Tab-separated table of C-alpha atoms in Angstrom:
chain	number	residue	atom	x	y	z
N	1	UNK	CA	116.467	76.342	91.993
N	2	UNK	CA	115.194	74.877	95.739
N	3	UNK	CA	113.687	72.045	93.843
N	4	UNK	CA	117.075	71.536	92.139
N	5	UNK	CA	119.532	72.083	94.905
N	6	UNK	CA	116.958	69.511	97.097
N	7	UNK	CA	117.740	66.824	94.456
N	8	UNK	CA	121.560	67.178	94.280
N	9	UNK	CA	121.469	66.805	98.376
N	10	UNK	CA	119.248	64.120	98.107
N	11	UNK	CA	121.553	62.215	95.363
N	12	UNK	CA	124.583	62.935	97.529
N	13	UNK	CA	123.375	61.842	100.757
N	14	UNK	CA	122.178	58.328	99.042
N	15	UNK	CA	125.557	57.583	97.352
N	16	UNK	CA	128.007	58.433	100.643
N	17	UNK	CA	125.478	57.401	102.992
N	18	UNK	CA	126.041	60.826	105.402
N	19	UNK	CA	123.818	63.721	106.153
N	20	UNK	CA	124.525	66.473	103.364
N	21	UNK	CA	123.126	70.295	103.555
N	22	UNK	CA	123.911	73.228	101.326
N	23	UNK	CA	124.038	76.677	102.700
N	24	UNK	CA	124.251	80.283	101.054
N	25	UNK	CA	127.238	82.126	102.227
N	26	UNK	CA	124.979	83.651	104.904
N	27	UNK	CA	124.257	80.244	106.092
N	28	UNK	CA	120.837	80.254	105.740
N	29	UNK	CA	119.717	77.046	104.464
N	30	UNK	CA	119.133	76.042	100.992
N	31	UNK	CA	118.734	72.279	100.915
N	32	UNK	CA	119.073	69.486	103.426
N	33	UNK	CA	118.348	65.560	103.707
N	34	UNK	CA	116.978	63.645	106.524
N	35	UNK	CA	120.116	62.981	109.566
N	36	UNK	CA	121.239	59.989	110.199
N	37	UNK	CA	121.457	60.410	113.841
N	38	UNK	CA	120.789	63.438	116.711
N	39	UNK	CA	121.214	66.884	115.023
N	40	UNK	CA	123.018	69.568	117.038
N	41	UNK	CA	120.591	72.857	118.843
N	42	UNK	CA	121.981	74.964	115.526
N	43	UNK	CA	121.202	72.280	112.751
N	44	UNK	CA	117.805	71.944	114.749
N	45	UNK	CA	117.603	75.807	114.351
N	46	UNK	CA	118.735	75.887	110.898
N	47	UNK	CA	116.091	73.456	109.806
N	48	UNK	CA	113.257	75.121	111.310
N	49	UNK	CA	114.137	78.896	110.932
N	50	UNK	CA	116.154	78.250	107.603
N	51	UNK	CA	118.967	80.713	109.572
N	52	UNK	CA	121.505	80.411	112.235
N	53	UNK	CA	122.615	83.576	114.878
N	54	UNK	CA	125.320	85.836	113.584
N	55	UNK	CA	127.584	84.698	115.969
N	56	UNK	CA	127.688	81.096	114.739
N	57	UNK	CA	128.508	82.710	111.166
N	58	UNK	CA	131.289	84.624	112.616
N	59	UNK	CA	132.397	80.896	113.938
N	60	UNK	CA	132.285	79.226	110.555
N	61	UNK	CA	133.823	81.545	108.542
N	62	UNK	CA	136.881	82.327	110.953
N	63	UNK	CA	137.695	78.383	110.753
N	64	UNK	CA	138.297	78.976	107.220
N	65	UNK	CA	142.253	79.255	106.360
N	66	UNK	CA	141.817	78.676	102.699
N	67	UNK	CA	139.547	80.975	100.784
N	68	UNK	CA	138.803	78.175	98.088
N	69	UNK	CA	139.543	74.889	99.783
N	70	UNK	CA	136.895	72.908	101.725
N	71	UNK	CA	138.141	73.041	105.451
N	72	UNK	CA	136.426	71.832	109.422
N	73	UNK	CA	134.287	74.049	111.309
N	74	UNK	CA	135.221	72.758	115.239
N	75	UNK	CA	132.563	72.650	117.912
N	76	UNK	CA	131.414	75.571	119.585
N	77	UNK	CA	129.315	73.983	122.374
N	78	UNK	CA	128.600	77.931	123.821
N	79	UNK	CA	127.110	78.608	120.508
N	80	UNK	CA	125.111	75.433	120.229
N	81	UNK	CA	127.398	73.863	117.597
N	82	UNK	CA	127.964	70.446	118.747
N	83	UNK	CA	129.392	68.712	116.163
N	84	UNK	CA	132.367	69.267	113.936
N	85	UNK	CA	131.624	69.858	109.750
N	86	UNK	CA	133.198	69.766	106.934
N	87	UNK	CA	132.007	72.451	104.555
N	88	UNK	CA	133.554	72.776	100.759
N	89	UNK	CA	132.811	76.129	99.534
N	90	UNK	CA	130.291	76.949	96.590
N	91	UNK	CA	132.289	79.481	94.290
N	92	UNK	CA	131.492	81.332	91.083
N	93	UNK	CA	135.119	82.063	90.502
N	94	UNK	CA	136.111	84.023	93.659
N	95	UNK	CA	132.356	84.836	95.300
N	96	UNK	CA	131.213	82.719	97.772
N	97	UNK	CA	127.797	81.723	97.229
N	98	UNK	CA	127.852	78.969	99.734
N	99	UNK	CA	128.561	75.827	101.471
N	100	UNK	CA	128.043	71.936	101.107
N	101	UNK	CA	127.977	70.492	104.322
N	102	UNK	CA	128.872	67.391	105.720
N	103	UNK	CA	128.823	66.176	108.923
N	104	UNK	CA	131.868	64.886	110.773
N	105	UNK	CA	130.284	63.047	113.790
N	106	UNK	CA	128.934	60.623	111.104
N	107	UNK	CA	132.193	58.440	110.690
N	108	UNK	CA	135.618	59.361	108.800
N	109	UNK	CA	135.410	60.668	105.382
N	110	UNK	CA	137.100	59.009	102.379
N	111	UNK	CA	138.787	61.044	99.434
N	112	UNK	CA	135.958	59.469	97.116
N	113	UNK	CA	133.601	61.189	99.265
N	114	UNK	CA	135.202	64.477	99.415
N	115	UNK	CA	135.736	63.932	95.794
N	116	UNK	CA	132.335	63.859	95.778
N	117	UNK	CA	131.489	66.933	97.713
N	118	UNK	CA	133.704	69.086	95.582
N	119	UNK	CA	131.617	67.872	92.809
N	120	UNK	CA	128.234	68.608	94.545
N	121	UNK	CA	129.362	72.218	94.998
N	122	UNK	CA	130.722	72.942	91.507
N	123	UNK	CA	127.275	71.792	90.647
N	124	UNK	CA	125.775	73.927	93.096
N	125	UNK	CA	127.558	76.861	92.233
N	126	UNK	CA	126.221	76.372	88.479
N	127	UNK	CA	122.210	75.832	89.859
N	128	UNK	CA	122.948	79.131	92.254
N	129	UNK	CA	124.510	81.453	89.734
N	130	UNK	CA	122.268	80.437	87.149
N	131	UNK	CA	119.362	81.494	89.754
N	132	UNK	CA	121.191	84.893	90.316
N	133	UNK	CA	121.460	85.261	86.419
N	134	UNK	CA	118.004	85.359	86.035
N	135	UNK	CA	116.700	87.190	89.185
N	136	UNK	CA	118.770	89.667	88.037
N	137	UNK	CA	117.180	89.791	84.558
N	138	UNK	CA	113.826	89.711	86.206
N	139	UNK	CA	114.502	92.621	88.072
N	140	UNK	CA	116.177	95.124	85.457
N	141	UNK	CA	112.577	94.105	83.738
N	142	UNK	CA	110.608	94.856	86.740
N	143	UNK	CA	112.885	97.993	87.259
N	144	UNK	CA	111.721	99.036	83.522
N	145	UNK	CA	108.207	97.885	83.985
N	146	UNK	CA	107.899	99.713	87.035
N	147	UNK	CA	109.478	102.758	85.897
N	148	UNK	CA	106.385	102.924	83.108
N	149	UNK	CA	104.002	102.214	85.682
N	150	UNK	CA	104.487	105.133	87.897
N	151	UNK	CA	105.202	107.556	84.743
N	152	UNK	CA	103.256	109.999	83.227
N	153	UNK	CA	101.863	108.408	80.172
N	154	UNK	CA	98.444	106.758	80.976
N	155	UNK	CA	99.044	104.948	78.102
N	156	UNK	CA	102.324	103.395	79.248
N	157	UNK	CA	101.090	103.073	83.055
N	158	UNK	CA	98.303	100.783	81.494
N	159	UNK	CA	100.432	98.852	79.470
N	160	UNK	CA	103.094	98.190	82.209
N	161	UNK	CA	100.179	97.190	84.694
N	162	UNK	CA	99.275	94.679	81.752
N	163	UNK	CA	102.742	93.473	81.504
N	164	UNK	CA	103.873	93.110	85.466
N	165	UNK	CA	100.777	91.152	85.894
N	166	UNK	CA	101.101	89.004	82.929
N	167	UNK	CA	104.613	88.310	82.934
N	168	UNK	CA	103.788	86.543	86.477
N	169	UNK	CA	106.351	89.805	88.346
N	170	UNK	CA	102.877	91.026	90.682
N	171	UNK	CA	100.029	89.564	91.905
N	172	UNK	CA	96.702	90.224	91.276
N	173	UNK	CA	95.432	90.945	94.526
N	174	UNK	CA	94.192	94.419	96.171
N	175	UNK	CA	97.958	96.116	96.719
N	176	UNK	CA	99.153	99.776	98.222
N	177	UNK	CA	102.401	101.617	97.483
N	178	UNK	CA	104.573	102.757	100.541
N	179	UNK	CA	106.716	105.885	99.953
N	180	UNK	CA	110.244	105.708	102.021
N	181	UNK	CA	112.722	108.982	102.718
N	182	UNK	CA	115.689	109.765	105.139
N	183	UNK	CA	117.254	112.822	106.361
N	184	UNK	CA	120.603	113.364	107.331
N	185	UNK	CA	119.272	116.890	109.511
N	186	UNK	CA	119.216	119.148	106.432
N	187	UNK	CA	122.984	117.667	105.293
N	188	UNK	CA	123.297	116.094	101.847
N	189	UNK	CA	122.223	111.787	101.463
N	190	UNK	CA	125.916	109.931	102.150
N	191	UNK	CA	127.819	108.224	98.410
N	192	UNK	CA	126.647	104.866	100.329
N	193	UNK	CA	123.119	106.094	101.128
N	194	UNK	CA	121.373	104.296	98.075
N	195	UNK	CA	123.111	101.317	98.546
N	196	UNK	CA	122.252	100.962	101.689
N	197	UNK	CA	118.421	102.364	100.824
N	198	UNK	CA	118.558	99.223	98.414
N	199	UNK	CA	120.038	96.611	101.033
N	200	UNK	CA	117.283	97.756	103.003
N	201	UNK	CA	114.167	97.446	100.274
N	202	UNK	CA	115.698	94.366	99.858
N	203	UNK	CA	115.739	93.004	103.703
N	204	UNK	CA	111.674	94.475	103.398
N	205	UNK	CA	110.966	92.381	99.975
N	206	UNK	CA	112.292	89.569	101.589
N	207	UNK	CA	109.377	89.101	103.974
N	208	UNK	CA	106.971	89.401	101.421
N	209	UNK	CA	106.647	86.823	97.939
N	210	UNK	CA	108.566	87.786	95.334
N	211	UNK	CA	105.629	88.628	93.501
N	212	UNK	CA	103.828	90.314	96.145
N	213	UNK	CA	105.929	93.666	96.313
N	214	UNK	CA	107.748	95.676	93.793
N	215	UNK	CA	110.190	98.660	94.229
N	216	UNK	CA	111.799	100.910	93.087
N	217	UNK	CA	114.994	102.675	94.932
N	218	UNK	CA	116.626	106.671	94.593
N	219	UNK	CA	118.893	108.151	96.346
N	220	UNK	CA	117.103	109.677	99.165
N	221	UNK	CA	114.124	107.580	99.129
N	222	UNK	CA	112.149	104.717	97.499
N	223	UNK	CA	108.877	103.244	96.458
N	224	UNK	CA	107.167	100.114	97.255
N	225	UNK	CA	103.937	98.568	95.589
N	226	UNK	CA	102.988	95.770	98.036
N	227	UNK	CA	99.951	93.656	97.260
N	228	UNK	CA	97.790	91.633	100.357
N	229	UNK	CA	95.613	89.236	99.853
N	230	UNK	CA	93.513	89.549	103.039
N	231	UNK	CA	91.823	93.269	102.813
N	232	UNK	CA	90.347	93.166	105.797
N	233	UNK	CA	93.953	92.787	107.643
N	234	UNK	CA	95.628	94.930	104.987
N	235	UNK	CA	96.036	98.534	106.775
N	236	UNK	CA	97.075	96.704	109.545
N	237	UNK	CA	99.785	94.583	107.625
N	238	UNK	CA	100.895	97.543	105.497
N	239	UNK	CA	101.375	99.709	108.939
N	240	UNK	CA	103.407	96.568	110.459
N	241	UNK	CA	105.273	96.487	106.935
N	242	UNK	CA	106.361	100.257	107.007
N	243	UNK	CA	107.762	99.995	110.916
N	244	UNK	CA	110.029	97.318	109.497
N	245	UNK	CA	111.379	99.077	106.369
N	246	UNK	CA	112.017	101.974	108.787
N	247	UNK	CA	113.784	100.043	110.924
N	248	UNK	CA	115.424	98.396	107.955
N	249	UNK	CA	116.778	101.874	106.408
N	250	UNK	CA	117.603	103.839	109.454
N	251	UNK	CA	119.951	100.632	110.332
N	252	UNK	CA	121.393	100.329	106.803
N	253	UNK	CA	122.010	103.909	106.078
N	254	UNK	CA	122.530	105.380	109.920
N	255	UNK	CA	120.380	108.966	109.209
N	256	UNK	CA	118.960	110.676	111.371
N	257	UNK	CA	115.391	110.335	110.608
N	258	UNK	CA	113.153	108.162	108.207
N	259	UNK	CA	109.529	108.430	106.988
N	260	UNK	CA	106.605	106.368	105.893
N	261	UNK	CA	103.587	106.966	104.112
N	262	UNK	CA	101.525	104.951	102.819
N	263	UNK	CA	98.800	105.123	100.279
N	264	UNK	CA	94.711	104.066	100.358
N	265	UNK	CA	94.568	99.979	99.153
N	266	UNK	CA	93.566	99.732	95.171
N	267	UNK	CA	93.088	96.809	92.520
N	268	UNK	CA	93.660	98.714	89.888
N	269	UNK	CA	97.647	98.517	88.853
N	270	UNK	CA	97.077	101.028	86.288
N	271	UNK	CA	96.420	103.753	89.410
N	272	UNK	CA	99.751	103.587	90.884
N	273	UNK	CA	101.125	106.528	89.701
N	274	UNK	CA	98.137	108.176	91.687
N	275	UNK	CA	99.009	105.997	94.563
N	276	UNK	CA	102.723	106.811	94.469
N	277	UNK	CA	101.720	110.632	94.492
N	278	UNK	CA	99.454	109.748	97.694
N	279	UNK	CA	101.678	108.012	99.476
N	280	UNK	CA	104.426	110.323	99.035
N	281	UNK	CA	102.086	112.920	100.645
N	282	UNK	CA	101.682	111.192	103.539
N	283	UNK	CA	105.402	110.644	103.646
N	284	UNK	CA	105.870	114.662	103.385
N	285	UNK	CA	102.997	115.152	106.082
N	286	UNK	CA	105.000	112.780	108.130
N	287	UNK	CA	108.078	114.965	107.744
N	288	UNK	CA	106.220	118.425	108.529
N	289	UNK	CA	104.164	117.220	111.930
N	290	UNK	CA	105.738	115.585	114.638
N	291	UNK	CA	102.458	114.306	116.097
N	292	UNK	CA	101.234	112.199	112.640
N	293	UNK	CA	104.627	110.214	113.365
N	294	UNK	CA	107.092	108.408	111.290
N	295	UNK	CA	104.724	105.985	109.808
N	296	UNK	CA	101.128	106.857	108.748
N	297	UNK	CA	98.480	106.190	105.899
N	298	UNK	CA	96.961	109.215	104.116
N	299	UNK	CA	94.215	108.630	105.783
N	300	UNK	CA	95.575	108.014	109.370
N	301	UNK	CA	97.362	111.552	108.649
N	302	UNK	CA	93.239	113.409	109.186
N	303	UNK	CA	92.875	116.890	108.162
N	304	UNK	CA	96.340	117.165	107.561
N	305	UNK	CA	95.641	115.587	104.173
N	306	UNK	CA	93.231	117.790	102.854
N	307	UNK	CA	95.580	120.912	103.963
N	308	UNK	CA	98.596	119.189	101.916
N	309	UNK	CA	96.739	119.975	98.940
N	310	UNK	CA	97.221	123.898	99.878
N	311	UNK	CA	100.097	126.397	98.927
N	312	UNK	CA	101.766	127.152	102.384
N	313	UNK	CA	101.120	131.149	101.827
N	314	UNK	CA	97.318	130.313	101.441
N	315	UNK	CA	97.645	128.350	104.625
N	316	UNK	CA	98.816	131.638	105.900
N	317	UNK	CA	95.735	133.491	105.220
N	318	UNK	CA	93.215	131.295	106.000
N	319	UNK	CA	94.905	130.825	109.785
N	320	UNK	CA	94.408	133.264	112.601
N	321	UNK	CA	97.157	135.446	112.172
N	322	UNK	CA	97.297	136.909	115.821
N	323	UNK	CA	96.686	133.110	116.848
N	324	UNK	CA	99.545	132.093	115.023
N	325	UNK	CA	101.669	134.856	116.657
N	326	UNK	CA	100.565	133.583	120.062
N	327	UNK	CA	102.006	130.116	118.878
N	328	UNK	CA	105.227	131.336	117.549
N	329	UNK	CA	105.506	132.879	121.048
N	330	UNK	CA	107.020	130.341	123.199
N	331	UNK	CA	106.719	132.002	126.284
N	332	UNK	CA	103.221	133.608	126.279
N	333	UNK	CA	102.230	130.621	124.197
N	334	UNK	CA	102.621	127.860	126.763
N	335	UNK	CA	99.913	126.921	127.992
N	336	UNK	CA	97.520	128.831	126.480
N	337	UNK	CA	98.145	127.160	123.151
N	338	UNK	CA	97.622	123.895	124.843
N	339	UNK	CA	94.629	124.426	126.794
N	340	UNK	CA	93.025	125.642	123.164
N	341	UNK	CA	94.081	122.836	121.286
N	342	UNK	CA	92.882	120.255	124.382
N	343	UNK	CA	89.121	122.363	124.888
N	344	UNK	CA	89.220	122.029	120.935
N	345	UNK	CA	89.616	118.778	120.786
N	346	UNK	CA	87.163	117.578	123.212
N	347	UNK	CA	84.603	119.442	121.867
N	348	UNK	CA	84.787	122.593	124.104
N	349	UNK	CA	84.028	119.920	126.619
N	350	UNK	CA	85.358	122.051	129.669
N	351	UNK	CA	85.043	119.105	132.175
N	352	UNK	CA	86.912	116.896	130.066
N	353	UNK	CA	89.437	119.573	129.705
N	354	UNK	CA	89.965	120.207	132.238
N	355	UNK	CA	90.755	116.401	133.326
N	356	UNK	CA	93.057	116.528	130.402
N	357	UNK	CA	94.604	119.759	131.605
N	358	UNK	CA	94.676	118.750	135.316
N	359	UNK	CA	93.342	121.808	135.317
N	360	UNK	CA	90.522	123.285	137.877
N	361	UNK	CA	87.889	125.288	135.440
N	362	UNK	CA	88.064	128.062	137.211
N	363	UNK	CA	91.590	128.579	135.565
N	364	UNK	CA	90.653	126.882	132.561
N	365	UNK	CA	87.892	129.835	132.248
N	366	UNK	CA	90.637	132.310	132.687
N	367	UNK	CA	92.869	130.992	130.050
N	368	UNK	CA	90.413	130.767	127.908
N	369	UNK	CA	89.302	134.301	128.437
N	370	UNK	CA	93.172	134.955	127.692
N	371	UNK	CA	92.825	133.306	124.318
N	372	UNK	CA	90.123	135.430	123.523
N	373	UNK	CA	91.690	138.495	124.214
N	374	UNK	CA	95.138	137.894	122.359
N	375	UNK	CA	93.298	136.535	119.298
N	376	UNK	CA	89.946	138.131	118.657
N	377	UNK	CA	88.451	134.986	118.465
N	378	UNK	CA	85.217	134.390	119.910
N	379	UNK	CA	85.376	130.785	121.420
N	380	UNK	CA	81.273	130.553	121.551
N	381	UNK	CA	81.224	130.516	117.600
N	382	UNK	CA	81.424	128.029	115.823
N	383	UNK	CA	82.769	129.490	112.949
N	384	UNK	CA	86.057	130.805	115.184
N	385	UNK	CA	86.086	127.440	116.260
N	386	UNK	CA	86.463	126.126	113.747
N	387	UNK	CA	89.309	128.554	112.394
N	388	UNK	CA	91.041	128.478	115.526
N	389	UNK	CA	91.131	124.329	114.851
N	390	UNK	CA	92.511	125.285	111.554
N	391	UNK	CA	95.180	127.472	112.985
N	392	UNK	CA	96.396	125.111	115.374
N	393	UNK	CA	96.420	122.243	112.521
N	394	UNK	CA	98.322	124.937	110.034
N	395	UNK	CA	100.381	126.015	112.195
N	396	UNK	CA	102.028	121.941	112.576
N	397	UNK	CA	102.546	121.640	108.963
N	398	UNK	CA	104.151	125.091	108.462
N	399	UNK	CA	106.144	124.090	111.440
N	400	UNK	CA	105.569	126.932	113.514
N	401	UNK	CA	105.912	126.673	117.604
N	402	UNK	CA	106.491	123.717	119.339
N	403	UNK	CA	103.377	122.034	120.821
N	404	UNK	CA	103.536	118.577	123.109
């Protein structure tokens, strides 16, 4: 279609002699020949960043009086919008796809030539529907391909993998799948929730080729397979990617929370369904401990991982239960539960610690000591240690106590 819609302008702006542009109805630029003279600061932005700010698409389409007629967008100099237009509308019957552009400044303009321009944008409107015709077949195939690819018939995961990648819909290049939720605070997803879920897949996919990511939306949440080419940069793109969406969703659909995960890189399409399953995981880790964060990879998400794969009761009785007590226990808790998890995680390092603690060691000693006492454990083995570690970690992803 760009190829097409780059012709028309160019075959318009020859025959009237004028600079010519065609916008979508967004304003973001489609098409555009060279100027015959000084372009404005927003054509100038237009041209290089293929958009305009939302407050010069406010202006444009408040100066329309007619909903079908072509009509003059006056100056806004505050904006940046120098010089008048006159736009004719691209319409498939009533939708607005778009505008053909003309530019005012560049002498008066003769019926013939606005003859003309009504004829570029009925032509227009045919190149831009016929675009949306097919994009739309493309993706109720990708939608069906995709839907096969993360189901459970090997058979049909490796014949979909065959068929995305030969009918041109994913690239072949190493790829992960990014798992996306909300929450509404325990309250049921809003009617408009998976519309919105969509608008925002869509803002993500946008950033991306078209054949670099597909999806796949629900009501509550959504999956992405997104492929990058560089390896070496892809955790870090994939990471970048998943701030964005979240961003993206917790805009579109206003809940209260959103999650991320995101699964190890593959080549293998065929292994999404695995993929999906990891990523998800990570999503759900996300969810249950505030200190992973919204976003994470399965493996940015540690031990946590490995004690995902565990029924929560048998989480139960491998933790410490009078340690788990002491953590419920807000007041008798705090900061003994802190100082453990700190002298834990440096290694029983009771210098570092305590520079961690801002603690002198003679009280770090003492609340140590205190640990010991409440929970039996013995903080010289290794073995309660290590089961104390455990308890701590458990304790996050059963949600129990509240730990800074």
């Amino acid at each position: 279609m760009a190829a097409d819609l780059q012709q028309l302008v160019q075959s318009l702006a020859l025959r009237l002699d004028r600079s010519v542009a065609i916008d979508d109805a967004r304003l973001r630029l489609l098409a555009h020949s060279s100027h015959r003279g000084d372009v404005d600061p927003i054509r100038a932005e237009s041209i290089l960043r293929r958009a305009v700010p939302p407050g010069v698409v406010e202006h444009v389409h408040a100066c329309r009086d007619d909903a079908t007629g072509r009509y003059l967008v006056t100056p806004r100099e505050d904006l940046g919008l120098l010089d008048p237009r006159v736009g004719q509308p691209i319409l498939q019957q009533e939708t607005l796809l778009g505008f053909v552009w003309l530019l005012a400044s560049e002498g008066p303009i003769d019926e013939a030539q606005l003859a003309a321009l009504e004829g570029a944008a009925a032509e227009a409107s045919v190149l831009i529907h016929g675009e949306f015709l097919r994009a739309t077949a493309s993706r109720d195939r990708e939608r069906e391909l995709v839907e096969r690819l993360l189901g459970a018939d090997s058979g049909e995961r490796a014949a979909a993998a065959v068929a995305l990648r030969a009918e041109g819909l994913f690239a072949g290049s190493p790829y992960a799948v990014l798992h996306v939720e909300i929450d509404r605070g325990g309250e049921p997803t809003a009617e408009e929730d998976p519309i919105a879920l969509a608008a925002a897949i869509a803002a993500a996919r946008s950033r991306r080729a078209s054949h670099d990511v597909l999806s796949m939306e629900h009501r509550d949440h959504a999956v992405l397979l997104v492929a990058e080419a560089q390896p070496d940069a892809a955790e870090e793109a994939f990471l970048a990617l998943g701030e964005a969406l979240r961003t993206d969703v917790l805009r579109a659909t206003e809940a209260e929370r959103c999650w991320v995960g995101i699964a190890r890189v593959r080549t293998d399409l065929a292994q999404a369904a695995e993929a999906a399953h990891e990523a998800r995981r990570a999503a759900r880790i996300c969810r249950r401990v505030d200190a992973v964060g919204p976003i994470a990879s399965i493996d940015g998400t540690g031990v946590y991982a490995l004690l995902d794969h565990v029924p929560d009761d048998a989480l139960r009785a491998i933790a410490n239960p009078r340690l788990l007590a002491l953590i419920a226990d807000e007041r008798r808790g705090d900061p003994l539960v802190r100082t453990l998890e700190v002298f834990l995680d440096t290694a029983g390092d009771v210098r570092a610690a305590s520079e961690l603690l801002f603690a002198h060691r003679t009280s770090l000693y003492y609340r140590l000591r205190r640990i010991q006492e409440l929970t039996g454990l013995d903080l010289a083995s290794g073995d309660d240690r290590l089961r104390a570690h455990l308890t701590l970690k458990i304790a996050d992803l059963l949600g129990i106590g509240a730990r800074d």
